[in-house]
Short mmCIF file of C-alpha atoms in Angstrom, two decimals:
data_model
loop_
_atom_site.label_atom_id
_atom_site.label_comp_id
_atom_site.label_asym_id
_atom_site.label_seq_id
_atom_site.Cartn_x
_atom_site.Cartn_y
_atom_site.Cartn_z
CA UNK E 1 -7.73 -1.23 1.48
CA UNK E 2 -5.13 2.08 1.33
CA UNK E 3 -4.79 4.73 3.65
CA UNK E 4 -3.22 6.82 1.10
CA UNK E 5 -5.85 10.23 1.29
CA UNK E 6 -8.44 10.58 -1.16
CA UNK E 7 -7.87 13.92 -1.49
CA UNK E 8 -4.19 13.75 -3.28
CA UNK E 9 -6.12 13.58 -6.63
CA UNK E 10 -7.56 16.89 -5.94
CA UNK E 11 -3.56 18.21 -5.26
CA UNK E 12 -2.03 16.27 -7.76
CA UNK E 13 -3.77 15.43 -10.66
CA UNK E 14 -0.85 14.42 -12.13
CA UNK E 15 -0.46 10.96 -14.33
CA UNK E 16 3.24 10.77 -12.75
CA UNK E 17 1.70 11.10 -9.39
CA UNK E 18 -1.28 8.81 -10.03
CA UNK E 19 1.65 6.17 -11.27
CA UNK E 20 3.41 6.72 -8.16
CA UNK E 21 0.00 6.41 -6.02
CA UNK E 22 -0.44 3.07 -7.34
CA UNK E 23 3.28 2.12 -6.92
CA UNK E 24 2.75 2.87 -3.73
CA UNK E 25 -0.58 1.26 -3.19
CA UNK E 26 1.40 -2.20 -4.62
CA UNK E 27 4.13 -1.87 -2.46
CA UNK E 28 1.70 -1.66 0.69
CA UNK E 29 -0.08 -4.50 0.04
CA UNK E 30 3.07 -6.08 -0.29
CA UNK E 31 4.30 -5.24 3.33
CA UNK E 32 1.15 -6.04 4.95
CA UNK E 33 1.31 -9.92 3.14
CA UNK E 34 4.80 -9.99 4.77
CA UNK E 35 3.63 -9.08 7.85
CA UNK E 36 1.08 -11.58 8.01
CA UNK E 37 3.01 -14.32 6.91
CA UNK E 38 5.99 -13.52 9.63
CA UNK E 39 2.69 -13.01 12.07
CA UNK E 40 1.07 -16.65 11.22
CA UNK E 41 4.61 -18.06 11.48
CA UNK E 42 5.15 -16.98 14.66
CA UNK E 43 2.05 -17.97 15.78
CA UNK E 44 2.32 -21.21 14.31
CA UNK E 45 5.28 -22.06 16.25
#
């Protein structure tokens, strides 16, 4: 799931853009598995 709008496509259809969308889309998912690993640590201790 990504709360990045739906609409940016409509703004910036743009392959650059689109790159960076998906960067970003990557990098998100990344945080939230962070987050839930610190989360189940802390709730495993």
């Amino acid at each position: 799931m990504s709360t990045f709008p739906k609409f940016d496509l409509l703004l910036f259809p743009h392959p650059i853009f689109n790159f960076f969308r998906d960067q970003f889309e990557k990098f998100q998912d990344l945080i939230g598995q962070m987050l839930f690993y610190i989360g189940g640590r802390r709730i495993g201790q």
